[in-house]
């Protein structure tokens, strides 16, 4: 997990002072004595004067006799009402007195924090302030110092983080954020106190330790609660984190994220920690076992070295030119802050959580934007291949079935289906284009964006410099250099016809569940990436694959040098590969000159202003260079010169280096062997988004296998699942998917789970090769689901489908763990494919009568589109499938084959009937219209042919007739243009 950087002076232009500061002793003033005297008077009046006055005027609150039944029989009078009111006042006085006693005890003892008196929020705050003022001039004032910080705040404020902490937003290039400097200065004193405390504690030998407790029910220990119990303020959890980060724990792991702690870990505490036997001394811990004592002693010896190393790293960050601060979660109004301070049970890290991937590639499961782009591009490629195969099959062999992936390719495909977040891509794209449209409507230029954070659905843009107030519904973030859009506002955006404003954004990784997208196009120079070659290659492959397939870009050129020639199969129109650095320099020198001249001729100062002008769709597409091979010093200097003005021209450079020292690098990053992406000068430490070599090869295999000409035999034509179409092959369960959804052979499940079971069965029927359990759950519950809910659904589905006569369950699990259906469970789509296959490649090849019967039976099965009556909001996984493209092609091929069967015997009317039936499901198939024209021409009825031509022209609209259809009409009816014009 990434390390969260706590707010500190290093996150701004203010220099970070890491030297512990001496404690300044505040001298008492005359005002302090006045406050103490007034507090004494107020306490005397409230504690003594109020009860004395009540006793003299209203009497004691307790009755002389205890007769409840007699009290109930009395009439309600004014005296009764006054008696109740008097009792309430006495009760309020007793509560306030209890608050004073509690606060006085805590102040005088100096141990722990005051206990909370039930229901006494304002009363206890008043008591705290009066006691604090009274003891300010006494000998015990020092022990009460933590409570003095609360003066002037409401009681509720004491239970929540500071405003500065609650309003953090992502930050990059902090030296350019002048308004953020004041925020950093405000927390500088607290940070210096945080850094001085450990040193002071060690110097005094007052080191204390805490052992993380195991969970009780739904309650899990958290650093916030530990700090609240033993330091008096939950906000001091950062001190505990800084004392213990990156130190080896008893189980061998390390603390790298403040929100993820494990039972049994040891936490070194600041020297002023208090709170009973839970805070243990390593040499004085009689209430723990000898094993725990040894763990604490061993852990104590790891502190000095690790802390010194952490300090050195922090010193190295102090002089950096940029920094990124991750935003903390902003609770909604009315949210219980205690719930936010405690991590949810499923957020507590345990070693067993690593098994959640079910063997699927973790790199793609945790890359939702990359997975969505690859999945969308793969679906588009497969649809294109189907159409190309179909039209090429007019004069040769038709190919209906795309290949079924196997091995690593199948695992990668499943990982894409599970990990993809198409909704996130859609919202990001609409948000950015909507912003560009709003700025263009106000005649404002696009601001330069260095980075974007996606956190809990909200989008944060970091600007290079303040650009005024953002257009609605965007809002200012932490300061003038941050624009923020809430998810709810992003969902209100509609599609707009404007150019993509920031196509160079690409995911680099995550930090605290927030995803960073860096705008490579806007970097003022080269971005260097150091680390081992194989680790760098995984980063480069991820960046290239996402840039080539993302959904928030229109056009771009991505040049790959030194790696990735195979990746060009993902997007040949975007990706290109060059052999060496020499070719790259020659290409980029020419393009740099060309872009400078074009900008000058157009009167633009940068490509951003060009993207909102009249020529937005025709120019200013970005060019991103990914150079994995380390350049020589001379080549590096040449690239640095080219990159000096690259951000203005829409050109970005990401260059790999083994040494970590690249001349001219504006931003320097490092990828570690553990998958961490580090950029100390930027203040970044991310869980890197990677595409390792094995997954890269599998992704490329998915794309290359879609090529219809991938083998000499051409594309495959055999369906993945053939059914017995004879009378003896009647299935036990028959589902009708082509048209309205119906199931024959099963009782309809009762209750609201019926729709979920039907949807799960449809998914399994469309994937006879098997469905991974994670794919099934992500399809039915796109926002996530727990393992027990998924298993409960599978159990209900298994019970619903039942067993075959031999006792075998109809829902099974294969050797790879995928869910499969028995052959006794069949859909009409399976039957349709089997009938067409048998008619064109089986018994129908040698028997004309059999072929005609099989094709007729197949066309009768077609009752409309796939799952025509599916409810809105369900079956969204169909957008990832190509069955919606396969079914119309299959129906069209069936109609064409049946029409050909009838035309062999000159039965034109029968052929026209078959073609019209197919057109109801595949109305856009040009082949059906062309055959319909030929069959109609065979009737020798020019008037009917003219009417058909007129209908075709009307359907074509402004696009006009396809060229082949127009040429066919010229051949069949040379005067069709005049006839159509005369018909109107």
PDB file of N, CA and C in Angstrom, residues 413-494:
ATOM      1  N   UNK A 413      -8.496 -12.170 -20.199  1.00  0.00           N
ATOM      2  CA  UNK A 413      -9.819 -11.709 -20.591  1.00  0.00           C
ATOM      3  C   UNK A 413     -10.758 -11.648 -19.393  1.00  0.00           C
ATOM      4  N   UNK A 414     -10.719 -12.650 -18.524  1.00  0.00           N
ATOM      5  CA  UNK A 414     -11.538 -12.622 -17.322  1.00  0.00           C
ATOM      6  C   UNK A 414     -11.142 -11.458 -16.416  1.00  0.00           C
ATOM      7  N   UNK A 415      -9.852 -11.215 -16.291  1.00  0.00           N
ATOM      8  CA  UNK A 415      -9.395 -10.096 -15.459  1.00  0.00           C
ATOM      9  C   UNK A 415      -9.878  -8.764 -16.020  1.00  0.00           C
ATOM     10  N   UNK A 416      -9.903  -8.632 -17.335  1.00  0.00           N
ATOM     11  CA  UNK A 416     -10.425  -7.407 -17.941  1.00  0.00           C
ATOM     12  C   UNK A 416     -11.905  -7.238 -17.632  1.00  0.00           C
ATOM     13  N   UNK A 417     -12.658  -8.322 -17.718  1.00  0.00           N
ATOM     14  CA  UNK A 417     -14.093  -8.255 -17.437  1.00  0.00           C
ATOM     15  C   UNK A 417     -14.358  -7.889 -15.988  1.00  0.00           C
ATOM     16  N   UNK A 418     -13.540  -8.407 -15.071  1.00  0.00           N
ATOM     17  CA  UNK A 418     -13.741  -8.133 -13.649  1.00  0.00           C
ATOM     18  C   UNK A 418     -13.250  -6.743 -13.280  1.00  0.00           C
ATOM     19  N   UNK A 419     -12.080  -6.371 -13.788  1.00  0.00           N
ATOM     20  CA  UNK A 419     -11.465  -5.124 -13.341  1.00  0.00           C
ATOM     21  C   UNK A 419     -11.929  -3.878 -14.053  1.00  0.00           C
ATOM     22  N   UNK A 420     -12.573  -3.997 -15.207  1.00  0.00           N
ATOM     23  CA  UNK A 420     -12.914  -2.825 -16.009  1.00  0.00           C
ATOM     24  C   UNK A 420     -13.930  -1.934 -15.306  1.00  0.00           C
ATOM     25  N   UNK A 421     -13.756  -0.638 -15.466  1.00  0.00           N
ATOM     26  CA  UNK A 421     -14.696   0.356 -14.939  1.00  0.00           C
ATOM     27  C   UNK A 421     -15.125   1.267 -16.082  1.00  0.00           C
ATOM     28  N   UNK A 422     -15.976   0.770 -16.981  1.00  0.00           N
ATOM     29  CA  UNK A 422     -16.396   1.617 -18.109  1.00  0.00           C
ATOM     30  C   UNK A 422     -17.169   2.848 -17.663  1.00  0.00           C
ATOM     31  N   UNK A 423     -17.884   2.750 -16.538  1.00  0.00           N
ATOM     32  CA  UNK A 423     -18.622   3.912 -16.054  1.00  0.00           C
ATOM     33  C   UNK A 423     -17.656   5.003 -15.616  1.00  0.00           C
ATOM     34  N   UNK A 424     -16.549   4.630 -14.970  1.00  0.00           N
ATOM     35  CA  UNK A 424     -15.549   5.623 -14.593  1.00  0.00           C
ATOM     36  C   UNK A 424     -14.929   6.298 -15.799  1.00  0.00           C
ATOM     37  N   UNK A 425     -14.660   5.520 -16.851  1.00  0.00           N
ATOM     38  CA  UNK A 425     -14.117   6.101 -18.087  1.00  0.00           C
ATOM     39  C   UNK A 425     -15.126   7.059 -18.709  1.00  0.00           C
ATOM     40  N   UNK A 426     -16.385   6.647 -18.722  1.00  0.00           N
ATOM     41  CA  UNK A 426     -17.423   7.497 -19.309  1.00  0.00           C
ATOM     42  C   UNK A 426     -17.545   8.825 -18.554  1.00  0.00           C
ATOM     43  N   UNK A 427     -17.551   8.775 -17.234  1.00  0.00           N
ATOM     44  CA  UNK A 427     -17.670  10.001 -16.446  1.00  0.00           C
ATOM     45  C   UNK A 427     -16.440  10.890 -16.625  1.00  0.00           C
ATOM     46  N   UNK A 428     -15.252  10.278 -16.665  1.00  0.00           N
ATOM     47  CA  UNK A 428     -14.039  11.073 -16.876  1.00  0.00           C
ATOM     48  C   UNK A 428     -14.076  11.765 -18.220  1.00  0.00           C
ATOM     49  N   UNK A 429     -14.466  11.044 -19.251  1.00  0.00           N
ATOM     50  CA  UNK A 429     -14.515  11.622 -20.595  1.00  0.00           C
ATOM     51  C   UNK A 429     -15.540  12.751 -20.673  1.00  0.00           C
ATOM     52  N   UNK A 430     -16.754  12.503 -20.169  1.00  0.00           N
ATOM     53  CA  UNK A 430     -17.789  13.530 -20.213  1.00  0.00           C
ATOM     54  C   UNK A 430     -17.409  14.749 -19.375  1.00  0.00           C
ATOM     55  N   UNK A 431     -16.777  14.524 -18.236  1.00  0.00           N
ATOM     56  CA  UNK A 431     -16.399  15.640 -17.370  1.00  0.00           C
ATOM     57  C   UNK A 431     -15.384  16.537 -18.054  1.00  0.00           C
ATOM     58  N   UNK A 432     -14.365  15.935 -18.677  1.00  0.00           N
ATOM     59  CA  UNK A 432     -13.335  16.741 -19.323  1.00  0.00           C
ATOM     60  C   UNK A 432     -13.882  17.458 -20.553  1.00  0.00           C
ATOM     61  N   UNK A 433     -14.665  16.770 -21.356  1.00  0.00           N
ATOM     62  CA  UNK A 433     -15.234  17.421 -22.538  1.00  0.00           C
ATOM     63  C   UNK A 433     -16.256  18.492 -22.122  1.00  0.00           C
ATOM     64  N   UNK A 434     -17.021  18.201 -21.063  1.00  0.00           N
ATOM     65  CA  UNK A 434     -17.960  19.204 -20.586  1.00  0.00           C
ATOM     66  C   UNK A 434     -17.258  20.448 -20.090  1.00  0.00           C
ATOM     67  N   UNK A 435     -16.127  20.273 -19.423  1.00  0.00           N
ATOM     68  CA  UNK A 435     -15.337  21.423 -18.978  1.00  0.00           C
ATOM     69  C   UNK A 435     -14.846  22.233 -20.177  1.00  0.00           C
ATOM     70  N   UNK A 436     -14.349  21.543 -21.192  1.00  0.00           N
ATOM     71  CA  UNK A 436     -13.867  22.243 -22.385  1.00  0.00           C
ATOM     72  C   UNK A 436     -14.995  23.010 -23.066  1.00  0.00           C
ATOM     73  N   UNK A 437     -16.179  22.409 -23.159  1.00  0.00           N
ATOM     74  CA  UNK A 437     -17.311  23.084 -23.790  1.00  0.00           C
ATOM     75  C   UNK A 437     -17.739  24.311 -22.993  1.00  0.00           C
ATOM     76  N   UNK A 438     -17.743  24.196 -21.666  1.00  0.00           N
ATOM     77  CA  UNK A 438     -18.144  25.334 -20.833  1.00  0.00           C
ATOM     78  C   UNK A 438     -17.155  26.484 -20.966  1.00  0.00           C
ATOM     79  N   UNK A 439     -15.857  26.168 -20.986  1.00  0.00           N
ATOM     80  CA  UNK A 439     -14.853  27.220 -21.136  1.00  0.00           C
ATOM     81  C   UNK A 439     -14.944  27.872 -22.512  1.00  0.00           C
ATOM     82  N   UNK A 440     -15.194  27.051 -23.550  1.00  0.00           N
ATOM     83  CA  UNK A 440     -15.331  27.621 -24.890  1.00  0.00           C
ATOM     84  C   UNK A 440     -16.540  28.542 -24.974  1.00  0.00           C
ATOM     85  N   UNK A 441     -17.648  28.171 -24.292  1.00  0.00           N
ATOM     86  CA  UNK A 441     -18.839  29.019 -24.300  1.00  0.00           C
ATOM     87  C   UNK A 441     -18.571  30.360 -23.620  1.00  0.00           C
ATOM     88  N   UNK A 442     -17.636  30.377 -22.673  1.00  0.00           N
ATOM     89  CA  UNK A 442     -17.281  31.616 -21.986  1.00  0.00           C
ATOM     90  C   UNK A 442     -16.079  32.310 -22.624  1.00  0.00           C
ATOM     91  N   UNK A 443     -15.627  31.777 -23.775  1.00  0.00           N
ATOM     92  CA  UNK A 443     -14.466  32.326 -24.498  1.00  0.00           C
ATOM     93  C   UNK A 443     -13.224  32.334 -23.615  1.00  0.00           C
ATOM     94  N   UNK A 444     -13.068  31.280 -22.818  1.00  0.00           N
ATOM     95  CA  UNK A 444     -11.910  31.152 -21.950  1.00  0.00           C
ATOM     96  C   UNK A 444     -11.033  30.019 -22.448  1.00  0.00           C
ATOM     97  N   UNK A 445      -9.726  30.147 -22.351  1.00  0.00           N
ATOM     98  CA  UNK A 445      -8.838  29.068 -22.821  1.00  0.00           C
ATOM     99  C   UNK A 445      -8.809  27.922 -21.823  1.00  0.00           C
ATOM    100  N   UNK A 446      -8.384  26.782 -22.294  1.00  0.00           N
ATOM    101  CA  UNK A 446      -8.209  25.637 -21.410  1.00  0.00           C
ATOM    102  C   UNK A 446      -6.998  25.863 -20.512  1.00  0.00           C
ATOM    103  N   UNK A 447      -7.127  25.624 -19.222  1.00  0.00           N
ATOM    104  CA  UNK A 447      -5.941  25.741 -18.357  1.00  0.00           C
ATOM    105  C   UNK A 447      -5.022  24.550 -18.546  1.00  0.00           C
ATOM    106  N   UNK A 448      -3.749  24.757 -18.282  1.00  0.00           N
ATOM    107  CA  UNK A 448      -2.796  23.655 -18.326  1.00  0.00           C
ATOM    108  C   UNK A 448      -2.989  22.784 -17.094  1.00  0.00           C
ATOM    109  N   UNK A 449      -3.184  21.501 -17.307  1.00  0.00           N
ATOM    110  CA  UNK A 449      -3.418  20.546 -16.231  1.00  0.00           C
ATOM    111  C   UNK A 449      -2.218  19.620 -16.143  1.00  0.00           C
ATOM    112  N   UNK A 450      -1.614  19.577 -14.963  1.00  0.00           N
ATOM    113  CA  UNK A 450      -0.481  18.684 -14.749  1.00  0.00           C
ATOM    114  C   UNK A 450      -0.918  17.273 -14.381  1.00  0.00           C
ATOM    115  N   UNK A 451      -1.990  17.152 -13.592  1.00  0.00           N
ATOM    116  CA  UNK A 451      -2.378  15.834 -13.101  1.00  0.00           C
ATOM    117  C   UNK A 451      -3.849  15.835 -12.754  1.00  0.00           C
ATOM    118  N   UNK A 452      -4.391  14.645 -12.617  1.00  0.00           N
ATOM    119  CA  UNK A 452      -5.777  14.460 -12.180  1.00  0.00           C
ATOM    120  C   UNK A 452      -5.800  13.328 -11.168  1.00  0.00           C
ATOM    121  N   UNK A 453      -6.592  13.521 -10.120  1.00  0.00           N
ATOM    122  CA  UNK A 453      -6.823  12.477  -9.123  1.00  0.00           C
ATOM    123  C   UNK A 453      -8.282  12.039  -9.224  1.00  0.00           C
ATOM    124  N   UNK A 454      -8.500  10.739  -9.232  1.00  0.00           N
ATOM    125  CA  UNK A 454      -9.852  10.197  -9.146  1.00  0.00           C
ATOM    126  C   UNK A 454      -9.980   9.520  -7.786  1.00  0.00           C
ATOM    127  N   UNK A 455     -10.826  10.103  -6.932  1.00  0.00           N
ATOM    128  CA  UNK A 455     -10.939   9.637  -5.556  1.00  0.00           C
ATOM    129  C   UNK A 455     -12.403   9.508  -5.184  1.00  0.00           C
ATOM    130  N   UNK A 456     -12.854   8.255  -4.954  1.00  0.00           N
ATOM    131  CA  UNK A 456     -14.243   7.998  -4.551  1.00  0.00           C
ATOM    132  C   UNK A 456     -15.242   8.617  -5.521  1.00  0.00           C
ATOM    133  N   UNK A 457     -14.919   8.596  -6.804  1.00  0.00           N
ATOM    134  CA  UNK A 457     -15.817   9.132  -7.808  1.00  0.00           C
ATOM    135  C   UNK A 457     -15.631  10.597  -8.094  1.00  0.00           C
ATOM    136  N   UNK A 458     -14.952  11.333  -7.208  1.00  0.00           N
ATOM    137  CA  UNK A 458     -14.698  12.754  -7.446  1.00  0.00           C
ATOM    138  C   UNK A 458     -13.451  12.918  -8.308  1.00  0.00           C
ATOM    139  N   UNK A 459     -13.454  13.976  -9.106  1.00  0.00           N
ATOM    140  CA  UNK A 459     -12.334  14.255 -10.002  1.00  0.00           C
ATOM    141  C   UNK A 459     -11.669  15.555  -9.584  1.00  0.00           C
ATOM    142  N   UNK A 460     -10.366  15.494  -9.323  1.00  0.00           N
ATOM    143  CA  UNK A 460      -9.582  16.676  -8.944  1.00  0.00           C
ATOM    144  C   UNK A 460      -8.578  16.952 -10.065  1.00  0.00           C
ATOM    145  N   UNK A 461      -8.594  18.161 -10.584  1.00  0.00           N
ATOM    146  CA  UNK A 461      -7.614  18.582 -11.585  1.00  0.00           C
ATOM    147  C   UNK A 461      -6.635  19.547 -10.931  1.00  0.00           C
ATOM    148  N   UNK A 462      -5.345  19.305 -11.123  1.00  0.00           N
ATOM    149  CA  UNK A 462      -4.341  20.245 -10.630  1.00  0.00           C
ATOM    150  C   UNK A 462      -3.818  21.067 -11.791  1.00  0.00           C
ATOM    151  N   UNK A 463      -3.959  22.358 -11.674  1.00  0.00           N
ATOM    152  CA  UNK A 463      -3.571  23.278 -12.735  1.00  0.00           C
ATOM    153  C   UNK A 463      -2.138  23.742 -12.534  1.00  0.00           C
ATOM    154  N   UNK A 464      -1.509  24.138 -13.633  1.00  0.00           N
ATOM    155  CA  UNK A 464      -0.144  24.650 -13.547  1.00  0.00           C
ATOM    156  C   UNK A 464      -0.097  26.002 -12.854  1.00  0.00           C
ATOM    157  N   UNK A 465      -1.173  26.759 -12.950  1.00  0.00           N
ATOM    158  CA  UNK A 465      -1.241  28.071 -12.315  1.00  0.00           C
ATOM    159  C   UNK A 465      -2.705  28.444 -12.140  1.00  0.00           C
ATOM    160  N   UNK A 466      -3.008  29.379 -11.241  1.00  0.00           N
ATOM    161  CA  UNK A 466      -4.413  29.767 -11.041  1.00  0.00           C
ATOM    162  C   UNK A 466      -5.044  30.236 -12.347  1.00  0.00           C
ATOM    163  N   UNK A 467      -6.274  29.797 -12.584  1.00  0.00           N
ATOM    164  CA  UNK A 467      -6.981  30.142 -13.822  1.00  0.00           C
ATOM    165  C   UNK A 467      -8.372  30.666 -13.540  1.00  0.00           C
ATOM    166  N   UNK A 468      -8.550  31.279 -12.401  1.00  0.00           N
ATOM    167  CA  UNK A 468      -9.834  31.880 -12.079  1.00  0.00           C
ATOM    168  C   UNK A 468     -10.831  30.866 -11.570  1.00  0.00           C
ATOM    169  N   UNK A 469     -12.071  31.303 -11.511  1.00  0.00           N
ATOM    170  CA  UNK A 469     -13.145  30.447 -11.009  1.00  0.00           C
ATOM    171  C   UNK A 469     -13.551  29.460 -12.091  1.00  0.00           C
ATOM    172  N   UNK A 470     -13.658  28.184 -11.746  1.00  0.00           N
ATOM    173  CA  UNK A 470     -14.044  27.196 -12.767  1.00  0.00           C
ATOM    174  C   UNK A 470     -15.508  27.332 -13.133  1.00  0.00           C
ATOM    175  N   UNK A 471     -15.888  26.925 -14.324  1.00  0.00           N
ATOM    176  CA  UNK A 471     -17.304  26.972 -14.705  1.00  0.00           C
ATOM    177  C   UNK A 471     -18.113  25.945 -13.925  1.00  0.00           C
ATOM    178  N   UNK A 472     -19.358  26.265 -13.664  1.00  0.00           N
ATOM    179  CA  UNK A 472     -20.247  25.359 -12.947  1.00  0.00           C
ATOM    180  C   UNK A 472     -20.463  24.085 -13.779  1.00  0.00           C
ATOM    181  N   UNK A 473     -20.553  22.910 -13.158  1.00  0.00           N
ATOM    182  CA  UNK A 473     -20.612  22.627 -11.710  1.00  0.00           C
ATOM    183  C   UNK A 473     -19.269  22.373 -11.068  1.00  0.00           C
ATOM    184  N   UNK A 474     -18.172  22.712 -11.735  1.00  0.00           N
ATOM    185  CA  UNK A 474     -16.857  22.568 -11.130  1.00  0.00           C
ATOM    186  C   UNK A 474     -16.716  23.558  -9.984  1.00  0.00           C
ATOM    187  N   UNK A 475     -15.879  23.198  -9.006  1.00  0.00           N
ATOM    188  CA  UNK A 475     -15.643  24.048  -7.846  1.00  0.00           C
ATOM    189  C   UNK A 475     -14.151  24.166  -7.603  1.00  0.00           C
ATOM    190  N   UNK A 476     -13.786  25.230  -6.895  1.00  0.00           N
ATOM    191  CA  UNK A 476     -12.399  25.360  -6.477  1.00  0.00           C
ATOM    192  C   UNK A 476     -12.091  24.324  -5.401  1.00  0.00           C
ATOM    193  N   UNK A 477     -10.880  23.806  -5.422  1.00  0.00           N
ATOM    194  CA  UNK A 477     -10.466  22.848  -4.416  1.00  0.00           C
ATOM    195  C   UNK A 477      -9.754  23.528  -3.271  1.00  0.00           C
ATOM    196  N   UNK A 478      -8.571  23.017  -2.941  1.00  0.00           N
ATOM    197  CA  UNK A 478      -7.824  23.546  -1.802  1.00  0.00           C
ATOM    198  C   UNK A 478      -7.433  24.996  -2.008  1.00  0.00           C
ATOM    199  N   UNK A 479      -7.101  25.342  -3.236  1.00  0.00           N
ATOM    200  CA  UNK A 479      -6.750  26.726  -3.542  1.00  0.00           C
ATOM    201  C   UNK A 479      -7.053  26.976  -5.011  1.00  0.00           C
ATOM    202  N   UNK A 480      -6.524  28.056  -5.534  1.00  0.00           N
ATOM    203  CA  UNK A 480      -6.855  28.478  -6.893  1.00  0.00           C
ATOM    204  C   UNK A 480      -6.299  27.561  -7.964  1.00  0.00           C
ATOM    205  N   UNK A 481      -5.377  26.658  -7.592  1.00  0.00           N
ATOM    206  CA  UNK A 481      -4.796  25.764  -8.599  1.00  0.00           C
ATOM    207  C   UNK A 481      -5.467  24.396  -8.617  1.00  0.00           C
ATOM    208  N   UNK A 482      -6.582  24.241  -7.929  1.00  0.00           N
ATOM    209  CA  UNK A 482      -7.298  22.973  -7.912  1.00  0.00           C
ATOM    210  C   UNK A 482      -8.745  23.183  -8.322  1.00  0.00           C
ATOM    211  N   UNK A 483      -9.182  22.437  -9.311  1.00  0.00           N
ATOM    212  CA  UNK A 483     -10.585  22.409  -9.705  1.00  0.00           C
ATOM    213  C   UNK A 483     -11.121  21.016  -9.405  1.00  0.00           C
ATOM    214  N   UNK A 484     -12.286  20.971  -8.784  1.00  0.00           N
ATOM    215  CA  UNK A 484     -12.848  19.695  -8.334  1.00  0.00           C
ATOM    216  C   UNK A 484     -14.273  19.538  -8.847  1.00  0.00           C
ATOM    217  N   UNK A 485     -14.600  18.299  -9.245  1.00  0.00           N
ATOM    218  CA  UNK A 485     -15.947  17.971  -9.713  1.00  0.00           C
ATOM    219  C   UNK A 485     -16.427  16.740  -8.959  1.00  0.00           C
ATOM    220  N   UNK A 486     -17.551  16.879  -8.256  1.00  0.00           N
ATOM    221  CA  UNK A 486     -18.119  15.758  -7.520  1.00  0.00           C
ATOM    222  C   UNK A 486     -18.757  14.772  -8.490  1.00  0.00           C
ATOM    223  N   UNK A 487     -18.809  13.509  -8.074  1.00  0.00           N
ATOM    224  CA  UNK A 487     -19.359  12.475  -8.945  1.00  0.00           C
ATOM    225  C   UNK A 487     -20.807  12.756  -9.307  1.00  0.00           C
ATOM    226  N   UNK A 488     -21.582  13.240  -8.337  1.00  0.00           N
ATOM    227  CA  UNK A 488     -22.994  13.517  -8.618  1.00  0.00           C
ATOM    228  C   UNK A 488     -23.137  14.576  -9.705  1.00  0.00           C
ATOM    229  N   UNK A 489     -22.256  15.574  -9.704  1.00  0.00           N
ATOM    230  CA  UNK A 489     -22.299  16.600 -10.749  1.00  0.00           C
ATOM    231  C   UNK A 489     -21.801  16.049 -12.084  1.00  0.00           C
ATOM    232  N   UNK A 490     -20.819  15.162 -12.033  1.00  0.00           N
ATOM    233  CA  UNK A 490     -20.309  14.574 -13.282  1.00  0.00           C
ATOM    234  C   UNK A 490     -21.379  13.747 -13.981  1.00  0.00           C
ATOM    235  N   UNK A 491     -22.237  13.090 -13.214  1.00  0.00           N
ATOM    236  CA  UNK A 491     -23.275  12.256 -13.821  1.00  0.00           C
ATOM    237  C   UNK A 491     -24.330  13.077 -14.554  1.00  0.00           C
ATOM    238  N   UNK A 492     -24.383  14.379 -14.289  1.00  0.00           N
ATOM    239  CA  UNK A 492     -25.358  15.225 -14.975  1.00  0.00           C
ATOM    240  C   UNK A 492     -24.879  15.662 -16.353  1.00  0.00           C
ATOM    241  N   UNK A 493     -23.603  15.430 -16.669  1.00  0.00           N
ATOM    242  CA  UNK A 493     -23.076  15.819 -17.973  1.00  0.00           C
ATOM    243  C   UNK A 493     -23.638  14.918 -19.068  1.00  0.00           C
ATOM    244  N   UNK A 494     -23.891  15.511 -20.206  1.00  0.00           N
ATOM    245  CA  UNK A 494     -24.294  14.775 -21.400  1.00  0.00           C
ATOM    246  C   UNK A 494     -23.141  14.779 -22.397  1.00  0.00           C
TER     247      UNK A 494
END
